[in-house]
Backbone as a ProteinNet text record, in pm:
[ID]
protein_1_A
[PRIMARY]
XXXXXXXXXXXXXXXXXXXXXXXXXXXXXXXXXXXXXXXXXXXXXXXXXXXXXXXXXXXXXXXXXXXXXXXXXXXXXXXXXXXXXXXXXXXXXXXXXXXXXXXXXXXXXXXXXXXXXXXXXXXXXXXXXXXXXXXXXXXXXXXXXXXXXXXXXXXXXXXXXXXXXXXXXXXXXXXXXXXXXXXXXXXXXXXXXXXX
[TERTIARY]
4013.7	4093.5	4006.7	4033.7	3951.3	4068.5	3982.3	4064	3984.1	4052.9	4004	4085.1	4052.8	4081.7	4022	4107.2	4081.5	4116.1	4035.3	4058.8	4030.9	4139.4	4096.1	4068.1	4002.2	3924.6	4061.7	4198.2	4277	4261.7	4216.5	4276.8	4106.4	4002.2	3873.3	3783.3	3726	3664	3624.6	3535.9	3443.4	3511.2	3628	3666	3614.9	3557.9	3516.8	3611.5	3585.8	3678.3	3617	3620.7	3564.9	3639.8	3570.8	3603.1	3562.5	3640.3	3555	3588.2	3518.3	3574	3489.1	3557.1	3469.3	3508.5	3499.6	3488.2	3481.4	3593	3597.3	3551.8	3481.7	3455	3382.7	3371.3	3286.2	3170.7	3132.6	3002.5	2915.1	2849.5	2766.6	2768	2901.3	2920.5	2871.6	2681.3	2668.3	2732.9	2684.6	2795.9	2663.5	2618.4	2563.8	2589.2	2452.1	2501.2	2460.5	2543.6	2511.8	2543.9	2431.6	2469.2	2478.7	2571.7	2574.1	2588.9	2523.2	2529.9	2609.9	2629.6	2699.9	2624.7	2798.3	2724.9	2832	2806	2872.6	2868.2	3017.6	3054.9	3122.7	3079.7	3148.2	3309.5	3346.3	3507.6	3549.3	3472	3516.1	3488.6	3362.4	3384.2	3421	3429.4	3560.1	3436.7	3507.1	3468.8	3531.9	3438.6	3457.6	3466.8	3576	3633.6	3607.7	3663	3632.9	3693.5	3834.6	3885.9	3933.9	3946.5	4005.2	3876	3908	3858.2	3934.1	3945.4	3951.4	3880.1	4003.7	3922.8	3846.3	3735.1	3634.2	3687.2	3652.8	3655.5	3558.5	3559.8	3461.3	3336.5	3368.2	3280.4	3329.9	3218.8	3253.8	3139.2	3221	3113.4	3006.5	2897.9	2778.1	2857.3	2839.7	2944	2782.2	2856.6	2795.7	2929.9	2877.9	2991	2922.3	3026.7	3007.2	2999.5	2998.1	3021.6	3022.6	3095	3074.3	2976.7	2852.8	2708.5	2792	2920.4	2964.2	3117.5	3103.3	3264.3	3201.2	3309.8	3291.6	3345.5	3412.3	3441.4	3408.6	3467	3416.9	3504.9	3490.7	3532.8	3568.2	3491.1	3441.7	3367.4	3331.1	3249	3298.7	3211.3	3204.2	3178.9	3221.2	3131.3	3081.7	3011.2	2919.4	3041.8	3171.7	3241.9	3318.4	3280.3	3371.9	3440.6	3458.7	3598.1	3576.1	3655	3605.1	3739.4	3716.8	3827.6	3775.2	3847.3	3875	3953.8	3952.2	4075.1	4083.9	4222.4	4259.8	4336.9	4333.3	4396.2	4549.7	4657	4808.8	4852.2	4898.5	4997.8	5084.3	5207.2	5328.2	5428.2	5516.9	5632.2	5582	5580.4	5561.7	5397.1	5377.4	5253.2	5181	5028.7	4964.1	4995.5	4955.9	4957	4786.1	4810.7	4646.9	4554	4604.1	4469.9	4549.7	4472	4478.5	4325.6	4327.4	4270.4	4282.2	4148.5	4151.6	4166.6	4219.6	4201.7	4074.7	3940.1	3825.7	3808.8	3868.7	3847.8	3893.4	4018.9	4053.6	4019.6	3905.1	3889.9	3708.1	3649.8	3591.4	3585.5	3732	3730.2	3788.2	3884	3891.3	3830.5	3686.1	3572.6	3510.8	3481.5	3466.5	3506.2	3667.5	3734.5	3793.4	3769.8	3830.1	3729.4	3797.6	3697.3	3758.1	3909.1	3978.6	4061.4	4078.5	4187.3	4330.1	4369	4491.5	4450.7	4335.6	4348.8	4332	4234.5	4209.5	4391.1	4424.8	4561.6	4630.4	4595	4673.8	4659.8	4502.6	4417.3	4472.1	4428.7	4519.2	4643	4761.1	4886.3	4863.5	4816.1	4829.7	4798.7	4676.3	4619.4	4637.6	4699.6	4804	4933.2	5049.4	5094.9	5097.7	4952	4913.7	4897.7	4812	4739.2	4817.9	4828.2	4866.7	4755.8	4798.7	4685.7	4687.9	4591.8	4609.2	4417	4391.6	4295.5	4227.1	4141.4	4087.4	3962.8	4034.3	3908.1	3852.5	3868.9	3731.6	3626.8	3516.7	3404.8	3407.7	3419.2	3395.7	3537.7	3640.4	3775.9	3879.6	3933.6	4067.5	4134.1	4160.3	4236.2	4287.9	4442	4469.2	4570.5	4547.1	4667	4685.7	4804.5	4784.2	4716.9	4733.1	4634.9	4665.5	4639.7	4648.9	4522.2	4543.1	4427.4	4460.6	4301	4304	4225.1	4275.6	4235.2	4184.5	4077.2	4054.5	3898.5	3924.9	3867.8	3826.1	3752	3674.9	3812.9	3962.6	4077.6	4201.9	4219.5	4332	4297.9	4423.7	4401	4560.4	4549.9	4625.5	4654.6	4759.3	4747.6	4839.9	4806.3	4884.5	4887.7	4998.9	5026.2	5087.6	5063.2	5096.4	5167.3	5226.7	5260.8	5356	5237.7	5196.5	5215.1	5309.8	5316.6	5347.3	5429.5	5509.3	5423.1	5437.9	5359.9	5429.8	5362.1	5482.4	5285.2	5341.5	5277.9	5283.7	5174.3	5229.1	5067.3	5107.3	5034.2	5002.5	4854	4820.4	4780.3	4861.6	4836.2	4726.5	4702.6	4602.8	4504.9	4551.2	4500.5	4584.4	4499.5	4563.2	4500.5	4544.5	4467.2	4547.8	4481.7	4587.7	4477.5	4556.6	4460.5	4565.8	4573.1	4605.2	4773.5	4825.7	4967.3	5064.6	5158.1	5182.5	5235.4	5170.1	5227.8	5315.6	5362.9	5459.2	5574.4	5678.6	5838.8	5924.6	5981	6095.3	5976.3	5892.8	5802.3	5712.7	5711	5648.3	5674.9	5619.5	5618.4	5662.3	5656.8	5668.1	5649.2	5731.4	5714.7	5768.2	5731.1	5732.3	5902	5901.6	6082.7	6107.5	6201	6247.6	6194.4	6134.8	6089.7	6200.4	6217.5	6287.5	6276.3
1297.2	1388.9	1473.4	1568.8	1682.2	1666.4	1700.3	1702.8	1815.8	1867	2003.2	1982.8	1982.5	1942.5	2053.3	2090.5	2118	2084.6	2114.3	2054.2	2159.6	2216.7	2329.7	2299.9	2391.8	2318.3	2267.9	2300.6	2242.4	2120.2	2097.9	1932.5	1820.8	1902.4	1820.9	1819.5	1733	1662.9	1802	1911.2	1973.2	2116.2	2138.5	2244.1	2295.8	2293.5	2333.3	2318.1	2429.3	2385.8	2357.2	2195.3	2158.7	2196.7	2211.4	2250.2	2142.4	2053.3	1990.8	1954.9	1958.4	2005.8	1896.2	1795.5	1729	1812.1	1801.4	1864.6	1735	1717.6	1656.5	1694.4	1816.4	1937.2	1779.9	1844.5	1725.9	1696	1584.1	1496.9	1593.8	1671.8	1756	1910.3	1946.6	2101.8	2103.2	2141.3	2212.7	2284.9	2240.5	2398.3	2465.4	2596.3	2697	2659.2	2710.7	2718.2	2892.9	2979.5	3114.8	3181.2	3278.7	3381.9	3512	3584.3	3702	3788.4	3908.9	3976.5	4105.4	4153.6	4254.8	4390.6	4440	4566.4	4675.2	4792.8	4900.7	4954.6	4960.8	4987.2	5129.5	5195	5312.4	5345.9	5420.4	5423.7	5376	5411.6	5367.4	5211.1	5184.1	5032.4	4918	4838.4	4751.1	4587.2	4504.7	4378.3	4281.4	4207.4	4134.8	3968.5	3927.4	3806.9	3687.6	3584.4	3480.2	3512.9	3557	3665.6	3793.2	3815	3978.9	4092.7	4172.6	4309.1	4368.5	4369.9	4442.3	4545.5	4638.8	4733.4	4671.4	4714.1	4665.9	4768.5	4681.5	4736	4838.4	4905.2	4985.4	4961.8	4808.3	4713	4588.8	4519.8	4390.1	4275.9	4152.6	4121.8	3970.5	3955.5	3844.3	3729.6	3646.4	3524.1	3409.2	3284.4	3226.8	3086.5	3052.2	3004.2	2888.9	2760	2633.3	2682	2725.5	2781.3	2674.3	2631	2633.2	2688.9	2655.6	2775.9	2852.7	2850.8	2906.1	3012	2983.1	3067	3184	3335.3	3399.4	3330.1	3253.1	3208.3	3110.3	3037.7	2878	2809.7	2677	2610.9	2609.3	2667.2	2657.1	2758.2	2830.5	2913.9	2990.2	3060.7	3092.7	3238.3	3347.1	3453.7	3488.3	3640.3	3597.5	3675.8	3699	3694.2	3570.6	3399.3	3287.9	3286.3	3340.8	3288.8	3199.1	3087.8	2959.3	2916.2	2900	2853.9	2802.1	2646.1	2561.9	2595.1	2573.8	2553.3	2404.4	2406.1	2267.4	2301.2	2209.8	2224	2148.9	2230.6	2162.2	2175.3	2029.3	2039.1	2017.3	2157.3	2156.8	2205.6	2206.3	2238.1	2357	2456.1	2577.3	2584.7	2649.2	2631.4	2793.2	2797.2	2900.8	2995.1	3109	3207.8	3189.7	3235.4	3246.8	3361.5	3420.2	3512.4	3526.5	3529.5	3575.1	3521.1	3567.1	3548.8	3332.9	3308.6	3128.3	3143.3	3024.2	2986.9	2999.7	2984.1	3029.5	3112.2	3199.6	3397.5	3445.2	3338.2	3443.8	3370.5	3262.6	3258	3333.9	3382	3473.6	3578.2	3628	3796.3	3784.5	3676.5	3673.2	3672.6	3568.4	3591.6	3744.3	3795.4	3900.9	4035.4	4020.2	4112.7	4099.1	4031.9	3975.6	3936.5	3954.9	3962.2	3816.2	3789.2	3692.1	3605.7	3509.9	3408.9	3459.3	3564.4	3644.5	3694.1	3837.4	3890.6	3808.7	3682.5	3623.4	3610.7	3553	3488.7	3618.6	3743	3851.8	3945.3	3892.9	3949.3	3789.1	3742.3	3630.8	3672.1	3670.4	3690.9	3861.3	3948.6	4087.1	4067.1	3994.2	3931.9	3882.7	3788	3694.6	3757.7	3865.2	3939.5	4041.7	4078.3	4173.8	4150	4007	3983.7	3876.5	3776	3631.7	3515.7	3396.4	3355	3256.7	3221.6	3157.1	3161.7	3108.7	3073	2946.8	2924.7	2770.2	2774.2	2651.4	2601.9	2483.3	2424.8	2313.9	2358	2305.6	2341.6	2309.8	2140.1	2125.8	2052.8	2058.1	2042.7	2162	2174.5	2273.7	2215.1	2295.8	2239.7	2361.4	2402.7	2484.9	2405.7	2524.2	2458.5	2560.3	2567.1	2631.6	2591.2	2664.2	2642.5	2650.8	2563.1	2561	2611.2	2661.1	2696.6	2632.5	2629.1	2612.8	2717.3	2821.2	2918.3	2928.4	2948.4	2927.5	3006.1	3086.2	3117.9	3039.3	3067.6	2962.7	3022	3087.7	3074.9	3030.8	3009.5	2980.1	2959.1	2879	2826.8	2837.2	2865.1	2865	2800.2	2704.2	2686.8	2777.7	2804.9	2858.8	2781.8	2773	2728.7	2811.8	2815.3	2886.7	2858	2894.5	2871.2	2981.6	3003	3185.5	3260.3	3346	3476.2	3429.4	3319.5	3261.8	3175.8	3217.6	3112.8	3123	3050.1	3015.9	2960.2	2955	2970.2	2919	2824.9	2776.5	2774.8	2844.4	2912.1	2708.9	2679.7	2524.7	2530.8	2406.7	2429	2361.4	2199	2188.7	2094	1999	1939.6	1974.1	1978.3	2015.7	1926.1	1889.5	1858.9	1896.1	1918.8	1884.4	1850	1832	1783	1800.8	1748.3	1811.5	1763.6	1810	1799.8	1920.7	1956.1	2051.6	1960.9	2045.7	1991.4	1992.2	2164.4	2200.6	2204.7	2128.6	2160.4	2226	2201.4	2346.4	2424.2	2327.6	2343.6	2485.5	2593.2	2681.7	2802.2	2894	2985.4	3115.7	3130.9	3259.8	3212.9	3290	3230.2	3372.9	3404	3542	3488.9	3644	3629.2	3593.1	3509.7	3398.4	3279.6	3258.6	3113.2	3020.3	2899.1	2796.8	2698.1
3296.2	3218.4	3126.2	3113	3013.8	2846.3	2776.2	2615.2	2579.6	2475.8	2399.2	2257.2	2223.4	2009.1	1905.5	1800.3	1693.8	1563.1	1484.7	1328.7	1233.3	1187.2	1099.8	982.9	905.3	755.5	651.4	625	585.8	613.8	731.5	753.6	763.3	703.9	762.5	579	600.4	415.3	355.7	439	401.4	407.5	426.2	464.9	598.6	741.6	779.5	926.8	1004.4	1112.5	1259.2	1339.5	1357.2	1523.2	1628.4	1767.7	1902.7	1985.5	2063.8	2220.3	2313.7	2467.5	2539.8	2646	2696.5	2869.9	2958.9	3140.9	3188.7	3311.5	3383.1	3539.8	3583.7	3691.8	3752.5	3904.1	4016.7	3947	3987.1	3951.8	3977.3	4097.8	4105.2	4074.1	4024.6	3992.6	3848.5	3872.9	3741.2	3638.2	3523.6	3435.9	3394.4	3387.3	3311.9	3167.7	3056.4	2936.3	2964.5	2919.7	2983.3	2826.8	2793.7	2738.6	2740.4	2789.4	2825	2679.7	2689.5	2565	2516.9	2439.6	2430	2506.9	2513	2610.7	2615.6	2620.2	2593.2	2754.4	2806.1	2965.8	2971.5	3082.2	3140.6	3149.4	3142.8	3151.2	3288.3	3380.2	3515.4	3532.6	3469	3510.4	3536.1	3660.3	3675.4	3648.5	3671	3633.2	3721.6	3822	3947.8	3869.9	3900	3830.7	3962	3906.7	4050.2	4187.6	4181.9	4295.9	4242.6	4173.1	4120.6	4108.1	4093.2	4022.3	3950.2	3826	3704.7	3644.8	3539.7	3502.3	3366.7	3324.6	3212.7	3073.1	2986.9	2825.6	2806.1	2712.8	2685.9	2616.6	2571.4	2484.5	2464	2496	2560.9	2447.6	2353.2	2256.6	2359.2	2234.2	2333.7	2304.5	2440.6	2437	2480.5	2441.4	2522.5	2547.3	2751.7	2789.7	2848.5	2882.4	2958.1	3077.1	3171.6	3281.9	3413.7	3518.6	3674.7	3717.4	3790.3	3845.3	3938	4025	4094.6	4059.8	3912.6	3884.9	3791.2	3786	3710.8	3576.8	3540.1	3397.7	3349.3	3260.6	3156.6	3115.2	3118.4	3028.7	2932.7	2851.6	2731.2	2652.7	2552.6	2522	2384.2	2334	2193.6	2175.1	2096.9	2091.1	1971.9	1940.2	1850	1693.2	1709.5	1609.8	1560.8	1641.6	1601.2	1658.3	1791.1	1844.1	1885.8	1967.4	2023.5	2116.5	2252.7	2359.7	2447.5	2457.1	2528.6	2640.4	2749.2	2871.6	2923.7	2983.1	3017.9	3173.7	3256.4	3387	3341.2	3361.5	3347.5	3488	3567.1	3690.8	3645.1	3709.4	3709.2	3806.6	3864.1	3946	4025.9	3956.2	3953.2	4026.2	4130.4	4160.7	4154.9	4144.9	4121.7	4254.8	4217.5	4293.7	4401.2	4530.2	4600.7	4555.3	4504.2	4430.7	4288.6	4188.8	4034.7	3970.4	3846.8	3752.5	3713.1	3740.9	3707.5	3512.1	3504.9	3344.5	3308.5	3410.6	3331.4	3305.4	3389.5	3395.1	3229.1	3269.5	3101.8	2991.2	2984.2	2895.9	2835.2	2956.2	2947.7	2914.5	2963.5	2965.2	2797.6	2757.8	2613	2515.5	2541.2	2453.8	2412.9	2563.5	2582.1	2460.9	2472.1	2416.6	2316.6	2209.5	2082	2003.6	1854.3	1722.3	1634.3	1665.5	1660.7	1733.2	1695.6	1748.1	1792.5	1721.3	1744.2	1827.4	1851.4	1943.8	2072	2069.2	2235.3	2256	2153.9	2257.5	2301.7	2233	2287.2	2441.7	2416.9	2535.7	2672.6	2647.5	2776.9	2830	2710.3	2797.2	2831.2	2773.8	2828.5	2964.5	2964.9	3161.4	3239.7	3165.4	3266	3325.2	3189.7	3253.8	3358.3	3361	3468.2	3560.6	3557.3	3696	3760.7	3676.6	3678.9	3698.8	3742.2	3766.8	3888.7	3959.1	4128.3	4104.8	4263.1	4307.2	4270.6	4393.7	4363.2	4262.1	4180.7	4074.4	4100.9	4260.1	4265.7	4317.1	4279.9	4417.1	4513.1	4556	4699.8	4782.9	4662.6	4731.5	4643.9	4743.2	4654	4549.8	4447.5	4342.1	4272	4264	4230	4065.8	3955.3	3851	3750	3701.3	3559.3	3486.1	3331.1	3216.4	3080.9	3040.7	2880.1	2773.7	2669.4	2600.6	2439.3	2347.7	2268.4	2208	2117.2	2088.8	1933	1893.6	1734.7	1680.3	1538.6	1473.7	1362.9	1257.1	1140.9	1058.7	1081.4	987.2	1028.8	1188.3	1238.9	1380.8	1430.6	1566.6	1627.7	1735.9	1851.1	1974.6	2010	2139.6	2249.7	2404.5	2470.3	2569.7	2635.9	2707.4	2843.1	2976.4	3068.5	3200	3266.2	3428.3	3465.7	3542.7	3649.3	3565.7	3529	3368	3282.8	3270.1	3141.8	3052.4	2933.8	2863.1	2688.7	2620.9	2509.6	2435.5	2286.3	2205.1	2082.1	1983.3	1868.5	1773.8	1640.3	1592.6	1478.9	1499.1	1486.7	1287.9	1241.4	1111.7	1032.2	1153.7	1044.2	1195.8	1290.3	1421.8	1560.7	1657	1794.3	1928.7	1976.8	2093.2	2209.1	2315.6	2484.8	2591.3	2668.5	2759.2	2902.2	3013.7	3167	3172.4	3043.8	3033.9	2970	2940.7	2873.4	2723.9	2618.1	2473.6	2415.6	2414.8	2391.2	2434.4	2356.5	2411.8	2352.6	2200.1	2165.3	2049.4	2015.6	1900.9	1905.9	2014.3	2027.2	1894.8	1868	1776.4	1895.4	1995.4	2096.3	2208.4	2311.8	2434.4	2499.2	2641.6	2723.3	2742.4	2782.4	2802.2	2976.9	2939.1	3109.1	3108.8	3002.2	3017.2	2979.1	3077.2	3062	3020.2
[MASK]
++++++++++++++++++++++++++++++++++++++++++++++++++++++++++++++++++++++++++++++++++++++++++++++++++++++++++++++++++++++++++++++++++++++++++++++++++++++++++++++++++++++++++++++++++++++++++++++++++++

């Protein structure tokens, strides 16, 4: 099982807010510690995801990510304004789509494109609404699933929760954890419209 936890400085001795992600990925699927850096992109430029192509930002901030050696996204990863996101694999009813954007994708392209914790979670569902999300996230066996996130800056934290566009949302006050379940039940702060 994978866990992803936070502790915001309200709730920790020192004030400080503390972030932590363990990976359960195959015994032999390396992860990258990767830092990609900031970079100022063309208007036309698109951005080749684990199966998608997307269009690119016009500025994109330096991240550094847990990475799969074989996926465009992460686990895990940080950028250089504090953001900080965890992903988690959730099985549920509802099964992924064969091509979209993986939970690593967006938690890349989120690092990527956000200065805060608000904006990642804003930048996810804008992506998830667009694209959705599908494709396989094992290496050497298929494994398809939705995704949960733990989303957090050094002032506030977020979890989201997803399956295929729908996802729902609860803004974290002081500890959070999840792990390959969904957390949330009426307790959300926002949730996309049609969710049941």
């Amino acid at each position: 099982m994978c866990d992803t936890i936070v502790a915001l400085g309200s709730a920790t001795e020192e004030g400080f807010t503390f972030f932590g992600k363990n990976s359960d990925r195959e015994p032999d699927e390396a992860q990258n510690i990767l830092i990609v850096p900031c970079k100022k992109h063309d208007s036309k430029e698109t951005v080749q995801c684990s199966y998608l192509t997307i269009p690119q930002v016009p500025e994109t901030a330096r991240v550094l990510l847990c990475q799969p050696f074989w996926m465009f996204g992460a686990e895990m990863g940080a950028n250089e304004y504090g953001v900080v996101i965890g992903n988690e694999a959730i099985f549920t009813k509802e099964k992924p789509d064969k091509i979209g954007l993986t939970g690593m994708d967006l938690v890349r392209l989120a690092l990527e494109r956000s200065r805060t914790a608000r904006q990642a979670l804003n930048v996810i569902i804008e992506l998830l609404e667009k694209y959705g999300q599908g494709g396989n996230c094992g290496y050497r066996f298929k494994l398809k699933y939705m995704n949960s996130f733990l989303i957090v800056d050094k002032k506030e934290a977020y979890v989201l929760e997803t399956v295929k566009a729908w996802w729902a949302w609860k803004k974290i006050k002081d500890v959070w954890s999840i792990s390959n379940i969904i957390s949330l039940q009426k307790d959300y702060d926002s949730c996309s419209e049609g969710l049941i």
